[in-house]
Amino acid sequence: MAKVVALVDRDAREGTVARSACALLTLARRLGEPVAVCAGAPDEEEIRVLGRYGATEIWCPGSSALPEQRGISESKRGTDTDLLAAVAQHLHPAAILIAATRRGQETAARLAIRLDSGIITDAVDVRSGPVAVQRCLADSHLVESTVVRGTPIITVRPEAAVPEPSPAAPILHTIAVEPSEARAPRIAATPKPRAACPALDHADIVVAGGRGIGSQSTFAVLADVAETLGAALAGSHTAAELGWIPAEARVGITGKVVNPRLYLACGVSGSVRHRAGMQGAKTVVAIGDDPAAPIFKLAALGVVGDTREILPALLAEIERRSTFPSQ
């Protein structure tokens, strides 16, 4: 019978095997022969609990590999990923089950890369195959997923399964675990600090974006335009729903009402609820690809075109005019 590995978590409060580990062993029995993997040597009580829920084998690092006995620094210590990778290479299991905790999700992701295997996260059930069942669309639907490459790695919600006893006499094994090389951090980019923006409802200039901006990355260019102009950055109701702008920066009936000297609307259609929040602006400049959009009826100047092309050019021109030659 194929072996199915379950990573054992300990309950920090009780100091013993976590309930989620017992649930994983219960699910593992549906797929094959349950094998428990512990990050440290289990005591007699932990061995008893793991055996009660069906573990036929218990694997843990050999004493020479235990971090606390080797006297090595934290950066050099073996991780759950190292341990699971070593066990997987030795046993070639049918699946690896990990509790979908914050730590478990990270371990599963790292392990999937290490083993070049597929991963399924947040499963609520596991069936023969192995097939993982997940909830989607606000838990209104169930979907079934399978892994098509490598050893299936599945994270399971801790409370998804009820632990069911199935007594077994586990055999304790140790395995040599070589800690992976600690990699020095690499600075990929250093974000440019932004100047403090004026309060939205008191700003002389407001730069606002809407759905027509097209993406979060283009909205970042819009933010650069606002910073260069010393303006407040705002957005439409839709832009806030998409997460491109904080809810408190939304302009409209359900957001802020602004009365700036200049209102630069980019990719904003100009719905009734948005116009209610900015129609007090002294001068409106609109940029968008729909000449029939209502916002152009309020605009003193309208530019029809793709905001993804216009905004970088606008930013470059503003920066050029803001740079004066030294005397």
XYZ file of N, CA, C and O in Angstrom, residues 131-314:
736
model
N -7.757 13.078 -4.692
C -8.565 14.206 -5.147
C -8.808 15.103 -3.943
O -9.229 14.622 -2.883
N -8.515 16.392 -4.092
C -8.739 17.350 -3.014
C -10.004 18.146 -3.305
O -10.250 18.555 -4.440
N -10.804 18.339 -2.281
C -12.044 19.116 -2.413
C -11.814 20.478 -1.775
O -11.339 20.582 -0.639
N -12.149 21.528 -2.529
C -11.974 22.898 -2.043
C -13.290 23.653 -2.132
O -14.157 23.329 -2.953
N -13.434 24.672 -1.299
C -14.590 25.572 -1.370
C -14.192 26.823 -2.151
O -13.065 27.296 -2.044
N -15.127 27.353 -2.919
C -14.854 28.572 -3.680
C -16.095 29.442 -3.719
O -17.182 29.016 -3.278
N -15.946 30.647 -4.250
C -17.051 31.610 -4.377
C -17.768 31.786 -3.043
O -18.955 31.491 -2.900
N -17.009 32.262 -2.059
C -17.540 32.511 -0.716
C -18.145 31.248 -0.108
O -19.174 31.295 0.561
N -17.485 30.127 -0.349
C -17.894 28.827 0.199
C -19.241 28.345 -0.321
O -19.873 27.474 0.273
N -19.670 28.901 -1.460
C -20.978 28.495 -1.997
C -20.877 27.295 -2.931
O -21.897 26.666 -3.248
N -19.670 26.966 -3.390
C -19.484 25.839 -4.304
C -18.297 24.986 -3.847
O -17.393 25.459 -3.177
N -18.339 23.713 -4.241
C -17.236 22.795 -4.004
C -16.602 22.437 -5.335
O -17.310 22.234 -6.324
N -15.283 22.380 -5.366
C -14.583 21.969 -6.581
C -13.617 20.841 -6.223
O -13.148 20.750 -5.087
N -13.357 19.974 -7.179
C -12.424 18.870 -6.984
C -11.180 19.136 -7.817
O -11.269 19.494 -8.992
N -10.017 18.944 -7.204
C -8.752 19.241 -7.873
C -7.786 18.071 -7.711
O -7.808 17.370 -6.700
N -6.954 17.886 -8.731
C -5.916 16.865 -8.671
C -4.598 17.467 -9.123
O -4.566 18.480 -9.824
N -3.510 16.843 -8.711
C -2.175 17.266 -9.111
C -1.717 16.379 -10.264
O -1.880 15.157 -10.225
N -1.159 16.993 -11.300
C -0.789 16.231 -12.497
C 0.715 16.012 -12.616
O 1.168 15.354 -13.550
N 1.507 16.549 -11.660
C 2.957 16.364 -11.746
C 3.552 16.204 -10.360
O 3.235 16.959 -9.434
N 4.400 15.218 -10.219
C 5.121 15.026 -8.970
C 4.251 14.475 -7.856
O 3.149 13.975 -8.073
N 4.760 14.579 -6.642
C 4.042 14.114 -5.455
C 3.008 15.151 -5.047
O 3.380 16.305 -4.768
N 1.717 14.802 -4.999
C 0.703 15.788 -4.610
C 0.963 16.337 -3.206
O 1.143 15.569 -2.256
N 1.005 17.649 -3.091
C 1.153 18.315 -1.802
C -0.147 19.050 -1.533
O -0.555 19.906 -2.326
N -0.816 18.693 -0.443
C -2.150 19.222 -0.176
C -2.184 19.822 1.226
O -1.827 19.163 2.199
N -2.590 21.090 1.311
C -2.811 21.680 2.634
C -4.303 21.596 2.939
O -5.139 21.853 2.068
N -4.607 21.227 4.169
C -5.991 20.978 4.576
C -6.355 21.920 5.711
O -5.584 22.091 6.664
N -7.515 22.531 5.618
C -7.970 23.412 6.689
C -8.011 22.631 8.013
O -8.547 21.520 8.063
N -7.455 23.212 9.081
C -7.321 22.477 10.340
C -8.616 21.887 10.884
O -8.607 20.822 11.482
N -9.736 22.564 10.681
C -10.994 22.071 11.242
C -11.858 21.368 10.199
O -13.040 21.121 10.434
N -11.285 21.046 9.039
C -12.095 20.470 7.957
C -12.496 19.031 8.232
O -13.562 18.588 7.805
N -11.648 18.266 8.923
C -11.937 16.843 9.157
C -11.997 16.562 10.647
O -11.308 17.189 11.450
N -12.839 15.610 11.009
C -12.957 15.189 12.404
C -12.020 14.007 12.629
O -12.105 13.005 11.916
N -11.092 14.103 13.593
C -10.188 12.978 13.848
C -10.944 11.720 14.255
O -11.839 11.768 15.112
N -10.613 10.597 13.624
C -11.261 9.324 13.932
C -10.183 8.304 14.299
O -9.286 8.036 13.502
N -10.257 7.728 15.499
C -9.235 6.763 15.925
C -9.208 5.522 15.043
O -10.249 5.079 14.540
N -8.024 4.978 14.859
C -7.808 3.710 14.166
C -6.471 3.172 14.662
O -5.452 3.343 14.003
N -6.462 2.560 15.841
C -5.213 2.205 16.527
C -4.240 1.400 15.679
O -4.622 0.495 14.939
N -2.978 1.800 15.783
C -1.896 1.106 15.101
C -0.666 1.160 15.994
O -0.612 1.951 16.952
N 0.304 0.312 15.713
C 1.551 0.300 16.473
C 2.643 0.913 15.609
O 3.257 0.229 14.783
N 2.887 2.223 15.747
C 3.843 2.896 14.855
C 5.277 2.485 15.111
O 5.681 2.209 16.242
N 6.041 2.464 14.026
C 7.473 2.194 14.096
C 8.202 3.528 13.965
O 7.930 4.298 13.041
N 9.112 3.797 14.883
C 9.834 5.067 14.884
C 11.078 4.966 14.020
O 11.888 4.048 14.167
N 11.224 5.912 13.077
C 12.386 5.969 12.198
C 13.044 7.333 12.343
O 12.381 8.338 12.608
N 14.334 7.371 12.137
C 15.041 8.651 12.067
C 15.655 8.783 10.681
O 15.918 7.792 10.003
N 15.859 10.021 10.284
C 16.429 10.271 8.966
C 17.383 11.447 9.047
O 17.150 12.405 9.799
N 18.469 11.355 8.333
C 19.435 12.454 8.305
C 18.873 13.601 7.474
O 18.409 13.392 6.355
N 18.891 14.769 8.039
C 18.357 15.959 7.351
C 19.481 16.964 7.205
O 20.068 17.424 8.193
N 19.783 17.297 5.987
C 20.819 18.294 5.706
C 20.155 19.648 5.520
O 19.368 19.835 4.584
N 20.395 20.593 6.418
C 19.755 21.905 6.279
C 20.105 22.550 4.947
O 21.245 22.482 4.490
N 19.104 23.140 4.333
C 19.357 23.825 3.068
C 20.220 25.051 3.313
O 20.220 25.633 4.395
N 20.949 25.436 2.299
C 21.853 26.574 2.416
C 21.063 27.855 2.627
O 20.100 28.144 1.920
N 21.444 28.608 3.644
C 20.782 29.890 3.903
C 21.211 30.891 2.850
O 22.411 31.109 2.644
N 20.243 31.478 2.190
C 20.555 32.437 1.139
C 20.496 33.855 1.663
O 19.589 34.216 2.406
N 21.467 34.637 1.291
C 21.480 36.039 1.707
C 20.353 36.778 0.995
O 20.055 36.501 -0.171
N 19.674 37.691 1.675
C 18.599 38.440 1.025
C 19.121 39.286 -0.130
O 20.246 39.792 -0.081
N 18.305 39.402 -1.148
C 18.671 40.210 -2.318
C 17.670 41.342 -2.454
O 16.461 41.120 -2.437
N 18.172 42.554 -2.557
C 17.298 43.718 -2.714
C 16.881 43.805 -4.178
O 17.699 44.060 -5.053
N 15.594 43.561 -4.411
C 15.086 43.596 -5.783
C 14.797 45.022 -6.227
O 14.995 45.380 -7.385
N 14.318 45.851 -5.321
C 14.008 47.233 -5.667
C 13.864 48.036 -4.385
O 13.514 47.490 -3.335
N 14.129 49.309 -4.470
C 13.942 50.214 -3.345
C 12.900 51.241 -3.739
O 13.148 52.077 -4.630
N 11.702 51.172 -3.139
C 10.657 52.110 -3.543
C 11.038 53.548 -3.228
O 11.651 53.825 -2.190
N 10.682 54.415 -4.141
C 10.974 55.828 -3.954
C 10.011 56.403 -2.921
O 8.795 56.250 -3.055
N 10.508 57.031 -1.861
C 9.597 57.586 -0.852
C 8.735 58.690 -1.459
O 9.206 59.507 -2.250
N 7.466 58.664 -1.108
C 6.543 59.657 -1.651
C 6.379 60.813 -0.661
O 6.362 60.621 0.555
N 6.240 61.988 -1.219
C 5.983 63.146 -0.379
C 4.576 63.032 0.203
O 3.700 62.378 -0.368
N 4.376 63.646 1.360
C 3.063 63.595 1.981
C 2.034 64.279 1.084
O 2.239 65.402 0.610
N 0.926 63.596 0.834
C -0.120 64.153 -0.025
C -1.051 65.031 0.802
O -1.282 64.762 1.977
N -1.610 66.072 0.203
C -2.570 66.903 0.934
C -3.852 66.121 1.207
O -4.159 65.141 0.526
N -4.595 66.550 2.222
C -5.862 65.893 2.541
C -6.800 66.021 1.354
O -6.906 67.093 0.738
N -7.494 64.944 1.044
C -8.327 64.909 -0.155
C -9.398 65.987 -0.164
O -9.610 66.674 -1.179
N -10.078 66.160 0.960
C -11.193 67.117 0.967
C -10.747 68.576 1.106
O -11.590 69.476 1.136
N -9.411 68.824 1.179
C -8.923 70.207 1.234
C -7.892 70.486 0.142
O -7.302 71.569 0.128
N -7.698 69.564 -0.783
C -6.654 69.706 -1.792
C -7.056 70.685 -2.895
O -8.212 70.721 -3.316
N -6.075 71.466 -3.358
C -6.307 72.368 -4.489
C -6.336 71.603 -5.803
O -6.991 72.024 -6.765
N -5.585 70.500 -5.846
C -5.542 69.675 -7.056
C -5.845 68.240 -6.653
O -5.285 67.718 -5.690
N -6.754 67.609 -7.373
C -7.105 66.209 -7.130
C -6.905 65.437 -8.422
O -7.400 65.839 -9.490
N -6.166 64.327 -8.343
C -5.968 63.436 -9.481
C -6.718 62.149 -9.174
O -6.420 61.478 -8.181
N -7.696 61.811 -10.003
C -8.554 60.658 -9.734
C -8.506 59.658 -10.871
O -8.395 60.027 -12.047
N -8.584 58.388 -10.525
C -8.589 57.322 -11.525
C -9.818 56.448 -11.383
O -10.370 56.296 -10.291
N -10.219 55.844 -12.493
C -11.378 54.952 -12.494
C -11.074 53.645 -13.189
O -9.908 53.315 -13.465
N -12.118 52.918 -13.521
C -11.952 51.614 -14.149
C -11.141 51.700 -15.438
O -10.373 50.802 -15.787
N -11.293 52.795 -16.170
C -10.604 52.948 -17.446
C -9.099 52.989 -17.340
O -8.395 52.890 -18.349
N -8.559 53.138 -16.106
C -7.107 53.088 -15.902
C -6.579 51.732 -16.339
O -5.488 51.608 -16.881
N -7.353 50.689 -16.098
C -7.022 49.373 -16.633
C -6.300 48.420 -15.724
O -6.470 47.215 -15.823
N -5.453 48.913 -14.808
C -4.692 48.004 -13.961
C -4.084 48.744 -12.786
O -3.992 49.976 -12.778
N -3.645 47.971 -11.784
C -2.980 48.543 -10.614
C -1.668 49.213 -10.998
O -1.298 50.250 -10.442
N -0.959 48.639 -11.975
C 0.326 49.211 -12.373
C 0.143 50.589 -13.006
O 0.948 51.500 -12.788
N -0.910 50.761 -13.807
C -1.171 52.081 -14.397
C -1.595 53.064 -13.322
O -1.273 54.253 -13.391
N -2.297 52.562 -12.304
C -2.692 53.440 -11.203
C -1.456 53.947 -10.468
O -1.441 55.058 -9.935
N -0.398 53.139 -10.443
C 0.853 53.579 -9.814
C 1.447 54.763 -10.562
O 2.023 55.677 -9.964
N 1.308 54.769 -11.899
C 1.768 55.911 -12.697
C 0.931 57.137 -12.357
O 1.449 58.256 -12.242
N -0.365 56.926 -12.167
C -1.256 58.024 -11.794
C -0.829 58.604 -10.442
O -0.864 59.825 -10.241
N -0.402 57.743 -9.533
C 0.076 58.211 -8.235
C 1.322 59.067 -8.398
O 1.498 60.064 -7.682
N 2.183 58.712 -9.337
C 3.374 59.511 -9.609
C 2.987 60.887 -10.154
O 3.608 61.898 -9.821
N 1.965 60.912 -10.998
C 1.472 62.190 -11.538
C 0.975 63.069 -10.393
O 1.280 64.267 -10.315
N 0.198 62.462 -9.479
C -0.342 63.222 -8.347
C 0.783 63.766 -7.478
O 0.762 64.930 -7.059
N 1.797 62.954 -7.222
C 2.909 63.394 -6.375
C 3.670 64.542 -7.023
O 4.034 65.516 -6.360
N 3.889 64.433 -8.329
C 4.627 65.476 -9.045
C 3.864 66.795 -9.037
O 4.468 67.877 -8.978
N 2.541 66.729 -9.083
C 1.710 67.935 -9.077
C 1.444 68.444 -7.665
O 0.841 69.513 -7.502
N 1.838 67.657 -6.646
C 1.503 68.031 -5.276
C 0.022 67.892 -5.022
O -0.578 68.673 -4.260
N -0.596 66.913 -5.670
C -2.042 66.735 -5.618
C -2.438 65.580 -4.707
O -1.615 64.735 -4.335
N -3.714 65.549 -4.370
C -4.271 64.421 -3.640
C -4.687 63.349 -4.644
O -5.197 63.665 -5.721
N -4.458 62.106 -4.297
C -4.820 60.993 -5.175
C -6.170 60.443 -4.745
O -6.406 60.189 -3.566
N -7.059 60.257 -5.716
C -8.405 59.766 -5.427
C -8.811 58.740 -6.476
O -8.052 58.426 -7.396
N -10.019 58.236 -6.311
C -10.502 57.245 -7.267
C -12.003 57.159 -7.263
O -12.684 57.707 -6.396
N -12.510 56.447 -8.234
C -13.950 56.241 -8.339
C -14.376 55.095 -7.428
O -13.551 54.386 -6.838
N -15.681 54.883 -7.341
C -16.223 53.781 -6.542
C -15.682 52.446 -7.047
O -15.277 51.579 -6.260
N -15.632 52.279 -8.363
C -15.152 51.024 -8.945
C -13.676 50.811 -8.658
O -13.246 49.697 -8.358
N -12.877 51.883 -8.741
C -11.442 51.764 -8.461
C -11.215 51.306 -7.022
O -10.302 50.520 -6.742
N -12.051 51.779 -6.102
C -11.932 51.354 -4.710
C -12.334 49.888 -4.557
O -11.702 49.131 -3.819
N -13.381 49.463 -5.265
C -13.816 48.068 -5.203
C -12.737 47.134 -5.744
O -12.575 46.008 -5.257
N -12.006 47.584 -6.755
C -10.937 46.770 -7.342
C -9.668 46.768 -6.491
O -8.728 46.034 -6.790
N -9.652 47.580 -5.446
C -8.487 47.623 -4.569
C -7.372 48.508 -5.071
O -6.250 48.450 -4.549
N -7.641 49.334 -6.067
C -6.601 50.207 -6.616
C -6.398 51.448 -5.758
O -5.368 52.116 -5.860
N -7.374 51.769 -4.950
C -7.329 52.972 -4.124
C -8.009 52.648 -2.799
O -8.964 51.862 -2.778
N -7.549 53.177 -1.680
C -8.228 52.920 -0.409
C -9.651 53.461 -0.415
O -9.954 54.446 -1.110
N -10.525 52.842 0.338
C -11.927 53.257 0.370
C -12.075 54.713 0.798
O -12.965 55.431 0.322
N -11.185 55.179 1.689
C -11.290 56.554 2.169
C -10.889 57.576 1.114
O -11.100 58.777 1.306
N -10.316 57.136 -0.007
C -9.936 58.051 -1.087
C -10.951 58.034 -2.220
O -10.700 58.573 -3.292
N -12.107 57.462 -1.960
C -13.150 57.369 -2.986
C -13.933 58.671 -3.049
O -14.322 59.233 -2.030
N -14.172 59.143 -4.258
C -14.939 60.376 -4.475
C -16.330 60.003 -4.970
O -16.487 59.188 -5.882
N -17.348 60.596 -4.376
C -18.712 60.315 -4.828
C -19.721 60.408 -3.704
O -19.402 60.837 -2.590
N -20.949 59.993 -3.992
C -22.026 60.057 -3.003
C -21.658 59.272 -1.752
O -21.916 59.706 -0.625
N -21.065 58.098 -1.932
C -20.709 57.246 -0.795
C -19.266 57.460 -0.356
O -18.748 56.692 0.456
N -18.619 58.502 -0.890
C -17.238 58.788 -0.527
C -17.054 60.239 -0.149
O -17.908 60.845 0.499
N -15.928 60.814 -0.575
C -15.624 62.206 -0.239
C -16.212 63.163 -1.281
O -16.333 62.824 -2.458
N -16.552 64.358 -0.811
C -16.961 65.449 -1.698
C -15.790 66.422 -1.762
O -15.295 66.875 -0.728
N -15.319 66.734 -2.982
C -14.149 67.585 -3.146
C -14.502 68.813 -3.981
O -15.421 68.780 -4.815
N -13.763 69.904 -3.732
C -13.984 71.153 -4.474
C -12.633 71.769 -4.844
O -12.335 72.917 -4.465
N -11.812 71.079 -5.596
C -10.473 71.584 -5.921
C -10.503 72.629 -7.039
O -11.501 72.767 -7.757
N -9.388 73.319 -7.187
C -9.250 74.221 -8.330
C -9.104 73.426 -9.616
O -9.599 73.822 -10.659
N -8.400 72.263 -9.530
C -8.211 71.412 -10.707
C -8.534 69.971 -10.347
O -8.026 69.441 -9.346
N -9.377 69.355 -11.159
C -9.729 67.940 -10.972
C -9.337 67.203 -12.242
O -9.911 67.417 -13.315
N -8.311 66.356 -12.139
C -7.834 65.581 -13.289
C -8.431 64.184 -13.191
O -8.064 63.392 -12.321
N -9.383 63.881 -14.078
C -10.084 62.598 -14.063
C -9.534 61.701 -15.165
O -9.634 62.031 -16.349
N -8.949 60.564 -14.767
C -8.325 59.652 -15.729
C -9.031 58.300 -15.699
O -9.071 57.636 -14.657
N -9.588 57.911 -16.836
C -10.286 56.637 -16.895
C -11.555 56.623 -16.079
O -12.042 55.551 -15.701
N -12.105 57.797 -15.791
C -13.344 57.923 -15.014
C -14.495 58.177 -15.979
O -14.451 59.119 -16.770
N -15.530 57.351 -15.912
C -16.659 57.530 -16.831
C -17.510 58.720 -16.451
O -18.074 59.399 -17.308
N -17.605 58.994 -15.151
C -18.402 60.132 -14.710
C -19.836 59.751 -14.400
O -20.768 60.442 -14.826
N -20.026 58.681 -13.649
C -21.371 58.256 -13.265
C -22.006 59.312 -12.370
O -21.324 60.197 -11.843
N -23.306 59.204 -12.165
C -24.016 60.180 -11.342
C -23.432 60.233 -9.941
O -23.223 61.317 -9.385
N -23.160 59.066 -9.359
C -22.652 59.070 -7.980
C -21.248 59.673 -7.892
O -20.886 60.265 -6.873
N -20.428 59.531 -8.962
C -19.088 60.130 -8.934
C -19.184 61.636 -9.147
O -18.516 62.406 -8.437
N -20.024 62.072 -10.084
C -20.158 63.506 -10.350
C -20.661 64.252 -9.126
O -20.300 65.407 -8.890
N -21.469 63.580 -8.306
C -21.982 64.231 -7.099
C -20.869 64.587 -6.133
O -21.027 65.498 -5.308
N -19.736 63.912 -6.240
C -18.634 64.179 -5.320
C -17.603 65.145 -5.840
O -16.737 65.587 -5.071
N -17.660 65.515 -7.154
C -16.598 66.372 -7.685
C -17.119 67.492 -8.568
O -16.328 68.237 -9.139
N -18.426 67.661 -8.668
C -18.942 68.657 -9.612
C -18.689 70.093 -9.151
O -18.891 71.040 -9.912
N -18.184 70.250 -7.924
C -17.831 71.595 -7.452
C -16.436 72.023 -7.862
O -16.006 73.137 -7.533
N -15.715 71.173 -8.593
C -14.359 71.510 -9.030
C -14.395 72.705 -9.984
O -15.277 72.793 -10.853
N -13.418 73.610 -9.830
C -13.386 74.812 -10.679
C -13.047 74.453 -12.125
O -13.670 74.960 -13.072
N -12.057 73.592 -12.326
C -11.648 73.174 -13.666
C -11.502 71.658 -13.683
O -10.856 71.079 -12.801
N -12.112 71.026 -14.696
C -12.044 69.576 -14.832
C -11.308 69.238 -16.127
O -11.637 69.761 -17.201
N -10.310 68.390 -16.019
C -9.605 67.862 -17.187
C -9.835 66.353 -17.189
O -9.591 65.680 -16.180
N -10.316 65.822 -18.298
C -10.660 64.400 -18.377
C -9.808 63.695 -19.427
O -9.575 64.227 -20.519
N -9.367 62.497 -19.075
C -8.620 61.637 -19.997
C -9.306 60.282 -20.015
O -9.514 59.664 -18.965
N -9.673 59.820 -21.196
C -10.343 58.524 -21.299
C -10.510 58.117 -22.744
O -10.320 58.921 -23.662
N -10.880 56.854 -22.945
C -10.983 56.356 -24.318
C -12.400 56.361 -24.872
O -12.619 55.961 -26.010
N -13.374 56.850 -24.072
C -14.765 56.893 -24.535
C -15.216 58.340 -24.643
O -15.535 58.979 -23.630
N -15.291 58.904 -25.857
C -15.663 60.316 -26.004
C -17.096 60.610 -25.568
O -17.438 61.768 -25.330
N -17.925 59.550 -25.446
C -19.310 59.753 -25.031
C -19.488 59.668 -23.521
O -20.609 59.786 -23.019
N -18.409 59.464 -22.787
C -18.507 59.337 -21.332
C -19.010 60.637 -20.721
O -18.615 61.733 -21.149
N -19.885 60.569 -19.711
C -20.462 61.780 -19.102
C -19.431 62.747 -18.539
O -19.691 63.949 -18.466
N -18.256 62.251 -18.144
C -17.257 63.123 -17.542
C -16.813 64.208 -18.502
O -16.476 65.330 -18.088
N -16.856 63.932 -19.815
C -16.409 64.922 -20.801
C -17.365 66.113 -20.882
O -16.980 67.182 -21.350
N -18.622 65.951 -20.422
C -19.563 67.068 -20.426
C -19.212 68.097 -19.358
O -19.623 69.260 -19.444
N -18.470 67.646 -18.325
C -18.052 68.563 -17.266
C -16.666 69.135 -17.520
O -16.261 70.097 -16.864
N -15.938 68.540 -18.450
C -14.529 68.878 -18.628
C -14.321 70.159 -19.430
O -14.968 70.381 -20.458
N -13.392 70.968 -18.926
C -12.965 72.132 -19.689
C -11.999 71.698 -20.787
O -11.902 72.325 -21.845
N -11.323 70.582 -20.537
C -10.393 70.019 -21.514
C -10.521 68.503 -21.466
O -10.465 67.919 -20.388
N -10.716 67.910 -22.621
C -10.831 66.463 -22.674
C -9.809 65.870 -23.625
O -9.571 66.412 -24.710
N -9.193 64.782 -23.218
C -8.225 64.072 -24.049
C -8.742 62.655 -24.247
O -8.894 61.899 -23.278
N -9.017 62.284 -25.486
C -9.537 60.956 -25.791
C -8.387 60.061 -26.239
O -7.683 60.369 -27.205
N -8.177 58.988 -25.508
C -7.089 58.075 -25.845
C -6.881 57.045 -24.750
O -7.618 57.005 -23.761
N -5.864 56.229 -24.946
C -5.537 55.165 -24.005
C -4.746 55.749 -22.839
O -3.638 56.263 -23.023
N -5.305 55.657 -21.623
C -4.629 56.229 -20.454
C -3.266 55.571 -20.208
O -2.353 56.195 -19.668
N -3.131 54.304 -20.608
C -1.855 53.607 -20.391
C -0.733 54.224 -21.213
O 0.444 54.114 -20.864
N -1.083 54.890 -22.305
C -0.085 55.568 -23.125
C 0.034 57.050 -22.764
O 1.124 57.622 -22.796
N -1.095 57.644 -22.403
C -1.112 59.083 -22.142
C -0.457 59.431 -20.810
O 0.313 60.401 -20.721
N -0.727 58.656 -19.761
C -0.223 59.003 -18.437
C 1.309 59.032 -18.353
O 1.874 59.981 -17.790
N 2.024 58.041 -18.891
C 3.491 58.142 -18.848
C 4.013 59.373 -19.574
O 4.970 60.017 -19.128
N 3.372 59.703 -20.706
C 3.791 60.889 -21.452
C 3.479 62.161 -20.668
O 4.283 63.106 -20.637
N 2.326 62.180 -20.005
C 1.956 63.334 -19.179
C 2.931 63.496 -18.021
O 3.393 64.609 -17.729
